[in-house]
Short mmCIF file of N, CA and C in Angstrom, two decimals:
data_model
loop_
_atom_site.label_atom_id
_atom_site.label_comp_id
_atom_site.label_asym_id
_atom_site.label_seq_id
_atom_site.Cartn_x
_atom_site.Cartn_y
_atom_site.Cartn_z
N MET E 1 -3.12 -34.24 10.24
CA MET E 1 -3.31 -32.90 9.65
C MET E 1 -2.07 -32.24 8.92
N THR E 2 -2.91 -31.82 7.89
CA THR E 2 -1.68 -31.04 6.96
C THR E 2 -1.40 -29.51 7.57
N ILE E 3 -0.07 -29.04 7.67
CA ILE E 3 -0.01 -27.77 7.40
C ILE E 3 -0.72 -26.77 6.39
N SER E 4 -1.58 -25.71 6.48
CA SER E 4 -1.81 -25.27 4.97
C SER E 4 -0.47 -23.72 4.88
N MET E 5 0.09 -24.29 4.05
CA MET E 5 1.22 -23.38 3.67
C MET E 5 0.98 -21.98 3.71
N TYR E 6 -0.49 -21.75 2.99
CA TYR E 6 -0.69 -20.21 2.79
C TYR E 6 -0.65 -19.78 4.57
N GLU E 7 -1.68 -20.30 5.24
CA GLU E 7 -1.76 -20.15 6.74
C GLU E 7 -0.52 -19.81 7.53
N ALA E 8 0.56 -20.78 7.41
CA ALA E 8 1.78 -20.57 8.05
C ALA E 8 2.84 -19.39 7.06
N SER E 9 2.08 -18.54 6.32
CA SER E 9 2.84 -17.72 5.41
C SER E 9 2.27 -16.22 5.85
N VAL E 10 1.51 -16.22 4.60
CA VAL E 10 0.84 -14.86 4.12
C VAL E 10 0.21 -13.98 5.51
N PRO E 11 -0.37 -15.03 6.11
CA PRO E 11 -1.48 -14.24 7.21
C PRO E 11 -0.49 -13.81 8.27
N VAL E 12 0.48 -14.54 8.38
CA VAL E 12 1.49 -14.42 9.76
C VAL E 12 2.40 -13.14 9.24
N PHE E 13 3.18 -13.19 8.04
CA PHE E 13 3.49 -12.21 7.66
C PHE E 13 3.00 -10.77 7.62
N SER E 14 1.71 -10.93 7.32
CA SER E 14 1.00 -9.28 7.20
C SER E 14 0.54 -9.24 9.00
N ALA E 15 0.33 -9.85 9.73
CA ALA E 15 -0.07 -9.43 10.89
C ALA E 15 1.33 -9.28 11.70
N ARG E 16 2.59 -9.45 11.49
CA ARG E 16 3.70 -9.44 12.19
C ARG E 16 4.48 -7.50 11.47
N LEU E 17 3.95 -7.44 10.22
CA LEU E 17 4.32 -6.16 9.56
C LEU E 17 3.72 -5.25 9.68
N LYS E 18 2.40 -5.81 10.20
CA LYS E 18 1.50 -4.44 10.57
C LYS E 18 1.97 -4.21 12.03
N ALA E 19 2.23 -5.04 12.81
CA ALA E 19 2.33 -5.08 14.10
C ALA E 19 3.97 -3.97 14.03
N LEU E 20 4.82 -4.54 13.00
CA LEU E 20 6.23 -3.70 12.82
C LEU E 20 5.85 -1.90 12.57
N SER E 21 4.69 -1.89 11.69
CA SER E 21 4.22 -0.85 11.41
C SER E 21 3.89 0.03 12.70
N ASN E 22 3.16 -0.19 13.64
CA ASN E 22 2.78 0.18 14.68
C ASN E 22 4.37 0.39 15.50
N VAL E 23 4.87 -0.16 15.46
CA VAL E 23 6.10 -0.13 16.31
C VAL E 23 7.16 1.14 15.46
N LEU E 24 7.33 1.07 14.23
CA LEU E 24 7.95 1.90 13.59
C LEU E 24 7.51 3.92 14.28
N ALA E 25 5.93 3.52 14.07
CA ALA E 25 5.30 5.05 14.23
C ALA E 25 5.75 5.08 15.67
N SER E 26 5.43 4.29 16.73
CA SER E 26 5.52 4.66 18.06
C SER E 26 7.21 5.48 18.20
N ALA E 27 8.28 4.89 17.20
CA ALA E 27 9.59 4.93 17.38
C ALA E 27 9.50 6.43 16.88
N GLU E 28 8.68 7.11 15.93
CA GLU E 28 8.86 8.17 15.04
C GLU E 28 7.95 9.18 16.29
N GLN E 29 7.14 8.63 16.78
CA GLN E 29 6.49 9.65 17.77
C GLN E 29 7.55 10.07 19.19
N ASN E 30 7.96 8.97 19.41
CA ASN E 30 8.82 8.94 20.21
C ASN E 30 10.30 10.07 20.34
N ALA E 31 11.02 10.07 18.71
CA ALA E 31 11.70 10.73 18.54
C ALA E 31 11.22 12.21 18.37
N LEU E 32 10.18 12.10 17.96
CA LEU E 32 9.55 13.72 17.97
C LEU E 32 9.46 14.23 19.28
N ASP E 33 8.71 13.32 20.07
CA ASP E 33 8.15 13.78 21.74
C ASP E 33 9.89 14.20 22.48
N ARG E 34 10.95 13.71 21.94
CA ARG E 34 12.21 13.69 22.94
C ARG E 34 13.00 14.43 21.94
N LYS E 35 12.55 14.92 20.90
CA LYS E 35 13.29 16.02 20.19
C LYS E 35 14.59 15.55 20.16
N ILE E 36 14.10 13.98 19.36
CA ILE E 36 15.53 13.23 18.74
C ILE E 36 15.84 13.45 17.21
N ASP E 37 16.65 13.52 16.87
CA ASP E 37 17.02 13.47 14.83
C ASP E 37 16.38 12.13 15.09
N PRO E 38 15.40 11.58 14.15
CA PRO E 38 14.91 10.15 13.52
C PRO E 38 15.92 9.71 13.05
N GLN E 39 17.09 10.31 12.63
CA GLN E 39 18.44 9.40 12.04
C GLN E 39 18.95 8.64 13.13
N VAL E 40 18.91 9.09 14.42
CA VAL E 40 19.57 8.64 15.49
C VAL E 40 18.91 7.15 15.63
N PHE E 41 17.40 6.94 15.58
CA PHE E 41 17.18 5.84 15.57
C PHE E 41 16.88 5.10 14.33
N LEU E 42 17.00 5.09 13.22
CA LEU E 42 17.36 4.75 11.70
C LEU E 42 18.44 4.11 11.56
N THR E 43 19.58 4.77 11.95
CA THR E 43 20.84 4.34 12.18
C THR E 43 21.53 3.71 13.24
N ALA E 44 20.28 2.93 14.03
CA ALA E 44 20.99 2.74 15.55
C ALA E 44 21.20 1.30 15.46
N ARG E 45 22.12 0.35 15.92
CA ARG E 45 22.51 -0.76 15.97
C ARG E 45 22.69 -1.37 17.13
N LEU E 46 22.36 -2.90 17.41
CA LEU E 46 22.53 -3.64 18.63
C LEU E 46 24.24 -3.46 18.96
N ALA E 47 24.94 -3.87 17.88
CA ALA E 47 26.34 -4.19 18.01
C ALA E 47 27.01 -3.37 16.91
N PRO E 48 28.36 -3.20 16.85
CA PRO E 48 28.95 -2.54 15.67
C PRO E 48 28.63 -3.47 14.76
N ASP E 49 28.86 -5.02 14.85
CA ASP E 49 29.09 -5.55 13.29
C ASP E 49 26.93 -6.18 13.07
N MET E 50 26.51 -5.69 13.79
CA MET E 50 24.83 -6.15 12.96
C MET E 50 24.55 -5.16 12.40
N PHE E 51 23.38 -5.01 11.61
CA PHE E 51 22.81 -4.18 10.83
C PHE E 51 22.09 -3.28 11.69
N ALA E 52 21.82 -1.73 10.94
CA ALA E 52 20.97 -0.64 11.59
C ALA E 52 19.59 -1.12 11.28
N LEU E 53 18.79 -0.28 12.09
CA LEU E 53 17.32 -0.75 12.15
C LEU E 53 16.78 -0.37 10.49
N THR E 54 17.25 0.40 9.85
CA THR E 54 16.70 0.64 8.56
C THR E 54 16.91 -0.91 7.71
N ARG E 55 18.19 -1.31 7.75
CA ARG E 55 18.56 -2.60 7.15
C ARG E 55 17.65 -4.00 7.55
N GLN E 56 17.36 -3.61 8.92
CA GLN E 56 16.84 -4.61 9.65
C GLN E 56 15.02 -4.97 8.99
N VAL E 57 14.48 -3.42 8.74
CA VAL E 57 13.10 -3.56 8.58
C VAL E 57 13.18 -4.05 7.06
N GLN E 58 14.18 -3.91 5.96
CA GLN E 58 14.25 -4.15 4.89
C GLN E 58 14.54 -5.30 4.95
N ILE E 59 15.40 -6.06 5.37
CA ILE E 59 15.51 -7.58 5.40
C ILE E 59 14.31 -8.19 5.52
N ALA E 60 13.43 -7.91 6.85
CA ALA E 60 12.09 -8.38 7.02
C ALA E 60 11.29 -8.46 6.09
N THR E 61 11.30 -7.37 5.45
CA THR E 61 10.17 -7.32 4.37
C THR E 61 10.63 -7.98 3.08
N ASP E 62 11.88 -8.27 3.15
CA ASP E 62 12.44 -8.95 1.78
C ASP E 62 12.16 -10.70 1.98
N HIS E 63 12.01 -11.42 2.98
CA HIS E 63 11.51 -12.62 3.52
C HIS E 63 10.20 -12.54 3.71
N ALA E 64 9.03 -11.49 4.21
CA ALA E 64 8.00 -11.70 4.08
C ALA E 64 7.77 -11.37 2.23
N LYS E 65 7.82 -10.75 1.39
CA LYS E 65 7.95 -10.98 -0.08
C LYS E 65 8.46 -12.28 -0.34
N GLY E 66 9.80 -12.52 -0.17
CA GLY E 66 10.11 -13.65 -1.06
C GLY E 66 9.71 -14.94 -1.04
N ALA E 67 9.45 -15.20 0.20
CA ALA E 67 8.67 -16.38 0.98
C ALA E 67 7.46 -16.75 0.17
N PRO E 68 6.38 -16.16 0.29
CA PRO E 68 5.13 -16.65 -0.61
C PRO E 68 5.62 -16.60 -1.93
N SER E 69 6.17 -15.65 -2.26
CA SER E 69 6.77 -15.40 -4.17
C SER E 69 7.16 -16.56 -4.29
N ARG E 70 8.38 -17.24 -3.88
CA ARG E 70 9.20 -18.32 -4.07
C ARG E 70 8.07 -19.78 -4.09
N LEU E 71 7.09 -19.33 -3.18
CA LEU E 71 6.22 -20.87 -2.88
C LEU E 71 5.27 -20.71 -3.96
N ALA E 72 4.73 -19.59 -4.14
CA ALA E 72 3.63 -19.60 -5.13
C ALA E 72 4.36 -19.83 -6.75
N GLY E 73 5.91 -19.89 -6.67
CA GLY E 73 6.05 -19.96 -8.30
C GLY E 73 6.21 -18.36 -9.01
N ARG E 74 6.43 -17.47 -8.14
CA ARG E 74 6.31 -16.33 -8.87
C ARG E 74 7.73 -15.33 -8.67
N GLU E 75 8.43 -14.71 -9.43
CA GLU E 75 9.19 -13.81 -9.45
C GLU E 75 9.28 -13.22 -7.79
N VAL E 76 10.16 -13.11 -7.29
CA VAL E 76 10.47 -12.19 -6.23
C VAL E 76 10.48 -10.65 -6.50
N PRO E 77 9.38 -9.91 -6.20
CA PRO E 77 9.80 -8.38 -6.74
C PRO E 77 11.13 -7.89 -5.90
N LYS E 78 11.97 -7.22 -6.41
CA LYS E 78 12.93 -6.23 -6.24
C LYS E 78 12.47 -4.97 -5.35
N TYR E 79 13.29 -4.58 -4.61
CA TYR E 79 13.10 -3.18 -3.86
C TYR E 79 14.10 -2.53 -3.91
N GLU E 80 14.24 -1.25 -4.06
CA GLU E 80 15.79 -0.39 -4.11
C GLU E 80 16.59 -0.05 -2.98
N ASP E 81 15.84 -0.83 -1.85
CA ASP E 81 16.42 -0.79 -0.43
C ASP E 81 17.32 0.70 -0.41
N ASN E 82 16.65 1.83 -0.74
CA ASN E 82 16.83 3.21 -0.49
C ASN E 82 16.14 4.04 0.41
N GLU E 83 15.84 3.59 1.51
CA GLU E 83 14.79 4.21 2.28
C GLU E 83 15.81 4.75 3.21
N ALA E 84 15.04 6.16 3.60
CA ALA E 84 16.00 6.74 4.59
C ALA E 84 15.40 7.50 5.42
N SER E 85 13.49 6.97 6.09
CA SER E 85 13.07 7.90 6.83
C SER E 85 12.21 6.59 7.60
N PHE E 86 11.44 7.13 8.71
CA PHE E 86 10.33 6.05 9.09
C PHE E 86 9.40 6.45 7.92
N ALA E 87 8.50 7.38 7.09
CA ALA E 87 7.68 7.43 6.20
C ALA E 87 8.11 6.24 5.04
N ASP E 88 9.37 6.25 4.68
CA ASP E 88 9.81 5.20 3.70
C ASP E 88 9.97 3.90 3.96
N LEU E 89 10.09 3.82 5.53
CA LEU E 89 10.09 2.25 5.69
C LEU E 89 8.55 1.96 6.07
N GLU E 90 7.72 3.14 6.51
CA GLU E 90 6.18 2.40 6.28
C GLU E 90 5.66 2.23 4.99
N ALA E 91 6.49 3.04 3.67
CA ALA E 91 5.83 3.08 2.36
C ALA E 91 6.43 1.44 1.83
N ARG E 92 7.35 0.99 2.69
CA ARG E 92 8.02 -0.27 2.38
C ARG E 92 7.14 -1.33 2.88
N ILE E 93 6.83 -1.01 4.03
CA ILE E 93 6.03 -2.24 4.85
C ILE E 93 4.56 -2.38 3.80
N ALA E 94 3.95 -1.30 3.54
CA ALA E 94 2.61 -1.00 2.93
C ALA E 94 2.74 -1.85 1.76
N LYS E 95 3.79 -1.63 0.60
CA LYS E 95 4.19 -2.12 -0.65
C LYS E 95 4.28 -3.81 -0.09
N THR E 96 5.13 -3.98 0.24
CA THR E 96 4.93 -5.54 0.78
C THR E 96 3.59 -5.92 1.40
N LEU E 97 2.47 -5.25 2.18
CA LEU E 97 1.82 -5.92 2.89
C LEU E 97 0.50 -5.90 1.38
N ALA E 98 0.47 -4.89 0.66
CA ALA E 98 0.05 -5.26 -0.65
C ALA E 98 0.14 -6.32 -1.46
N LEU E 99 0.97 -6.55 -1.72
CA LEU E 99 2.13 -7.91 -2.54
C LEU E 99 1.03 -8.89 -1.76
N LEU E 100 1.26 -9.04 -0.54
CA LEU E 100 0.61 -10.37 0.31
C LEU E 100 -0.72 -10.48 -0.04
N ALA E 101 -1.29 -9.54 -0.52
CA ALA E 101 -2.73 -9.66 -0.41
C ALA E 101 -3.04 -10.21 -1.74
N THR E 102 -2.09 -10.04 -2.64
CA THR E 102 -2.44 -10.88 -3.62
C THR E 102 -1.95 -11.95 -3.83
N PHE E 103 -1.70 -12.73 -2.73
CA PHE E 103 -1.84 -14.24 -2.54
C PHE E 103 -3.35 -14.77 -2.21
N SER E 104 -3.71 -16.08 -2.71
CA SER E 104 -4.49 -16.82 -2.36
C SER E 104 -3.77 -18.29 -1.61
N ALA E 105 -4.67 -18.77 -0.65
CA ALA E 105 -4.22 -20.28 -0.64
C ALA E 105 -4.16 -21.10 -1.87
N ALA E 106 -4.87 -21.13 -2.27
CA ALA E 106 -4.62 -21.99 -3.95
C ALA E 106 -3.18 -21.60 -4.49
N ASP E 107 -2.81 -20.16 -4.44
CA ASP E 107 -1.18 -20.23 -4.73
C ASP E 107 -0.56 -21.20 -4.27
N ILE E 108 -0.39 -20.90 -2.61
CA ILE E 108 0.60 -21.50 -2.01
C ILE E 108 0.57 -22.59 -1.29
N ASP E 109 -0.79 -23.62 -1.24
CA ASP E 109 -0.89 -24.45 -0.79
C ASP E 109 -0.70 -25.61 -1.83
N GLY E 110 0.11 -26.53 -0.61
CA GLY E 110 0.94 -27.84 -1.63
C GLY E 110 2.03 -27.45 -2.22
N SER E 111 2.84 -26.41 -1.62
CA SER E 111 4.15 -26.15 -1.96
C SER E 111 4.89 -26.79 -1.35
N ASP E 112 4.44 -27.72 0.05
CA ASP E 112 5.39 -28.17 1.03
C ASP E 112 6.61 -29.15 0.35
N ASP E 113 6.26 -29.69 -0.62
CA ASP E 113 7.39 -30.40 -1.27
C ASP E 113 7.85 -29.53 -2.78
N LYS E 114 7.76 -28.55 -2.64
CA LYS E 114 7.93 -27.54 -3.92
C LYS E 114 9.71 -27.43 -3.92
N MET E 115 10.10 -27.62 -4.99
CA MET E 115 11.99 -27.10 -4.39
C MET E 115 11.88 -25.63 -4.86
N ILE E 116 12.34 -25.42 -3.68
CA ILE E 116 12.91 -23.72 -3.47
C ILE E 116 14.52 -23.53 -4.17
N GLU E 117 15.03 -23.00 -4.89
CA GLU E 117 16.51 -22.17 -5.21
C GLU E 117 16.93 -21.49 -4.82
N LEU E 118 17.74 -20.92 -4.09
CA LEU E 118 18.05 -20.11 -3.55
C LEU E 118 19.64 -19.93 -3.20
N LYS E 119 20.45 -18.74 -2.85
CA LYS E 119 21.54 -18.84 -2.46
C LYS E 119 21.47 -18.49 -0.52
N LEU E 120 22.19 -19.41 -0.05
CA LEU E 120 22.34 -19.13 1.42
C LEU E 120 23.90 -19.07 1.41
N GLY E 121 24.08 -18.09 2.31
CA GLY E 121 26.22 -17.67 2.73
C GLY E 121 26.72 -18.12 1.38
N GLY E 122 25.74 -17.36 0.41
CA GLY E 122 26.97 -17.42 -0.95
C GLY E 122 26.79 -18.56 -1.76
N ARG E 123 26.04 -19.77 -1.25
CA ARG E 123 25.93 -20.70 -2.57
C ARG E 123 24.57 -21.02 -2.80
N GLU E 124 24.34 -21.42 -3.56
CA GLU E 124 23.17 -22.26 -4.22
C GLU E 124 22.50 -23.44 -3.79
N THR E 125 21.47 -23.24 -2.81
CA THR E 125 21.27 -24.50 -2.23
C THR E 125 19.72 -24.76 -2.45
N THR E 126 19.19 -25.87 -2.43
CA THR E 126 17.86 -26.46 -3.14
C THR E 126 17.03 -27.02 -1.81
N LEU E 127 16.02 -26.38 -1.24
CA LEU E 127 15.36 -26.99 0.06
C LEU E 127 13.88 -27.66 -0.77
N GLY E 128 13.27 -28.38 0.06
CA GLY E 128 11.38 -28.36 0.01
C GLY E 128 11.27 -27.01 0.43
N GLY E 129 9.53 -26.64 0.16
CA GLY E 129 9.21 -25.61 0.24
C GLY E 129 8.70 -25.44 1.92
N MET E 130 8.42 -26.62 2.00
CA MET E 130 8.44 -26.30 3.86
C MET E 130 9.51 -26.52 4.54
N GLN E 131 10.32 -26.74 4.64
CA GLN E 131 11.47 -26.74 5.30
C GLN E 131 12.22 -25.68 4.64
N TYR E 132 11.94 -24.59 3.80
CA TYR E 132 12.53 -23.46 3.15
C TYR E 132 11.78 -22.44 4.49
N LEU E 133 10.21 -22.56 4.04
CA LEU E 133 9.46 -21.52 4.85
C LEU E 133 9.63 -21.67 6.59
N LEU E 134 9.92 -23.24 7.20
CA LEU E 134 9.92 -23.29 8.34
C LEU E 134 11.43 -22.90 9.07
N HIS E 135 12.19 -23.14 8.08
CA HIS E 135 13.59 -23.29 8.68
C HIS E 135 14.56 -22.09 8.25
N VAL E 136 14.20 -21.37 7.25
CA VAL E 136 15.10 -20.40 6.51
C VAL E 136 14.15 -19.19 6.77
N ALA E 137 12.86 -19.03 6.33
CA ALA E 137 12.23 -18.01 5.98
C ALA E 137 11.81 -17.69 7.20
N MET E 138 10.89 -18.12 7.62
CA MET E 138 10.55 -17.80 9.37
C MET E 138 11.53 -17.07 10.15
N PRO E 139 12.29 -18.08 10.48
CA PRO E 139 13.17 -17.92 11.50
C PRO E 139 13.98 -16.53 10.89
N ASN E 140 14.31 -16.30 9.96
CA ASN E 140 15.32 -15.15 9.21
C ASN E 140 14.49 -14.11 9.60
N PHE E 141 12.94 -13.97 8.92
CA PHE E 141 11.66 -12.87 9.35
C PHE E 141 11.56 -12.53 10.64
N TYR E 142 11.71 -13.74 11.75
CA TYR E 142 11.38 -13.11 13.02
C TYR E 142 13.04 -13.03 13.73
N PHE E 143 13.80 -12.79 13.17
CA PHE E 143 15.18 -12.29 13.87
C PHE E 143 15.35 -10.74 13.09
N HIS E 144 15.27 -10.50 12.33
CA HIS E 144 14.96 -9.00 11.90
C HIS E 144 13.88 -8.24 12.52
N LEU E 145 13.09 -9.09 12.80
CA LEU E 145 12.08 -8.18 13.07
C LEU E 145 11.93 -7.89 14.64
N THR E 146 12.22 -8.81 15.48
CA THR E 146 12.85 -8.58 16.70
C THR E 146 14.05 -7.75 16.93
N THR E 147 15.16 -7.70 16.31
CA THR E 147 16.60 -6.84 16.38
C THR E 147 15.90 -5.70 15.88
N ALA E 148 14.71 -5.18 14.98
CA ALA E 148 14.26 -3.97 14.76
C ALA E 148 13.69 -3.23 16.25
N TYR E 149 12.69 -4.54 16.45
CA TYR E 149 12.03 -3.92 17.85
C TYR E 149 13.18 -3.72 19.20
N ASP E 150 14.19 -4.54 18.82
CA ASP E 150 15.29 -4.44 19.92
C ASP E 150 16.01 -3.30 20.03
N ILE E 151 16.32 -2.69 18.45
CA ILE E 151 17.34 -1.72 18.84
C ILE E 151 16.22 -0.57 19.20
N LEU E 152 15.10 -0.68 18.64
CA LEU E 152 14.22 0.46 19.33
C LEU E 152 13.98 0.62 20.76
N ARG E 153 13.83 -0.34 21.22
CA ARG E 153 13.64 -0.91 22.89
C ARG E 153 14.92 -0.48 23.86
N HIS E 154 15.92 -0.59 23.37
CA HIS E 154 17.21 -0.31 23.57
C HIS E 154 17.54 1.25 23.42
N ASN E 155 16.90 1.87 22.56
CA ASN E 155 17.26 3.21 22.69
C ASN E 155 16.30 4.20 23.36
N GLY E 156 15.26 3.65 24.00
CA GLY E 156 14.50 4.27 24.88
C GLY E 156 13.03 4.30 24.03
N VAL E 157 12.50 4.08 23.33
CA VAL E 157 11.39 3.83 22.77
C VAL E 157 10.36 3.00 23.75
N PRO E 158 9.19 3.57 24.35
CA PRO E 158 8.45 2.89 25.19
C PRO E 158 7.89 1.88 24.37
N LEU E 159 8.32 1.17 24.24
CA LEU E 159 7.25 -0.36 23.63
C LEU E 159 7.45 -1.56 24.42
N GLY E 160 6.28 -2.21 24.32
CA GLY E 160 6.16 -3.64 24.82
C GLY E 160 5.76 -4.51 23.98
N LYS E 161 5.49 -6.06 24.89
CA LYS E 161 5.19 -7.31 24.18
C LYS E 161 3.66 -6.88 23.40
N SER E 162 2.99 -6.56 23.57
CA SER E 162 1.98 -5.97 23.34
C SER E 162 1.84 -5.32 21.64
N THR E 163 2.79 -4.44 21.74
CA THR E 163 3.12 -3.36 20.58
C THR E 163 3.35 -4.50 19.55
N PHE E 164 5.04 -5.29 19.88
CA PHE E 164 5.35 -6.26 19.19
C PHE E 164 4.43 -7.15 18.38
N LEU E 165 3.60 -7.69 19.14
CA LEU E 165 2.75 -8.94 18.68
C LEU E 165 1.60 -7.93 18.09
N GLY E 166 1.07 -6.94 18.16
CA GLY E 166 0.18 -6.28 17.45
C GLY E 166 -1.26 -6.05 17.94
N SER E 167 -0.97 -6.31 19.29
CA SER E 167 -2.33 -6.50 20.11
C SER E 167 -2.71 -4.70 20.81
N ARG E 168 -1.60 -4.21 20.37
CA ARG E 168 -2.15 -2.48 20.96
C ARG E 168 -2.11 -1.93 19.75
#
């Protein structure tokens, strides 16, 4: 059985971004309830050498918009990376979800062997489509998605696995 590159990417990115949106909404509400300045959460990080929450969300959406665009042979949309509030991050996620909705299986299926050129670690790299999706885009997407969740959980936002998975 052949993997559907579309099914392995667009629906997964979409579902996880919707769950991330719920995570952020819970965090914003929690900040309000606890009378915490939302900037405390938005600028929080797990370790001094890690990116803050806002950047984690930006990078997660970058992978979600970048992978299908590259696999479909489209130009990757550029975002400003100027989000400064929960509302801004929600708008970025909504914009990414709207972009994902423009892809069809016909755009992406069959891109398993398509050569994808990108910079990794500051150097130009070429990977086959499936290798890029499964070994670069998805792991990076999940890393930043999970780190955003972990930052909020570490800061006392009452989140659970069901919120992360989007079943709540």
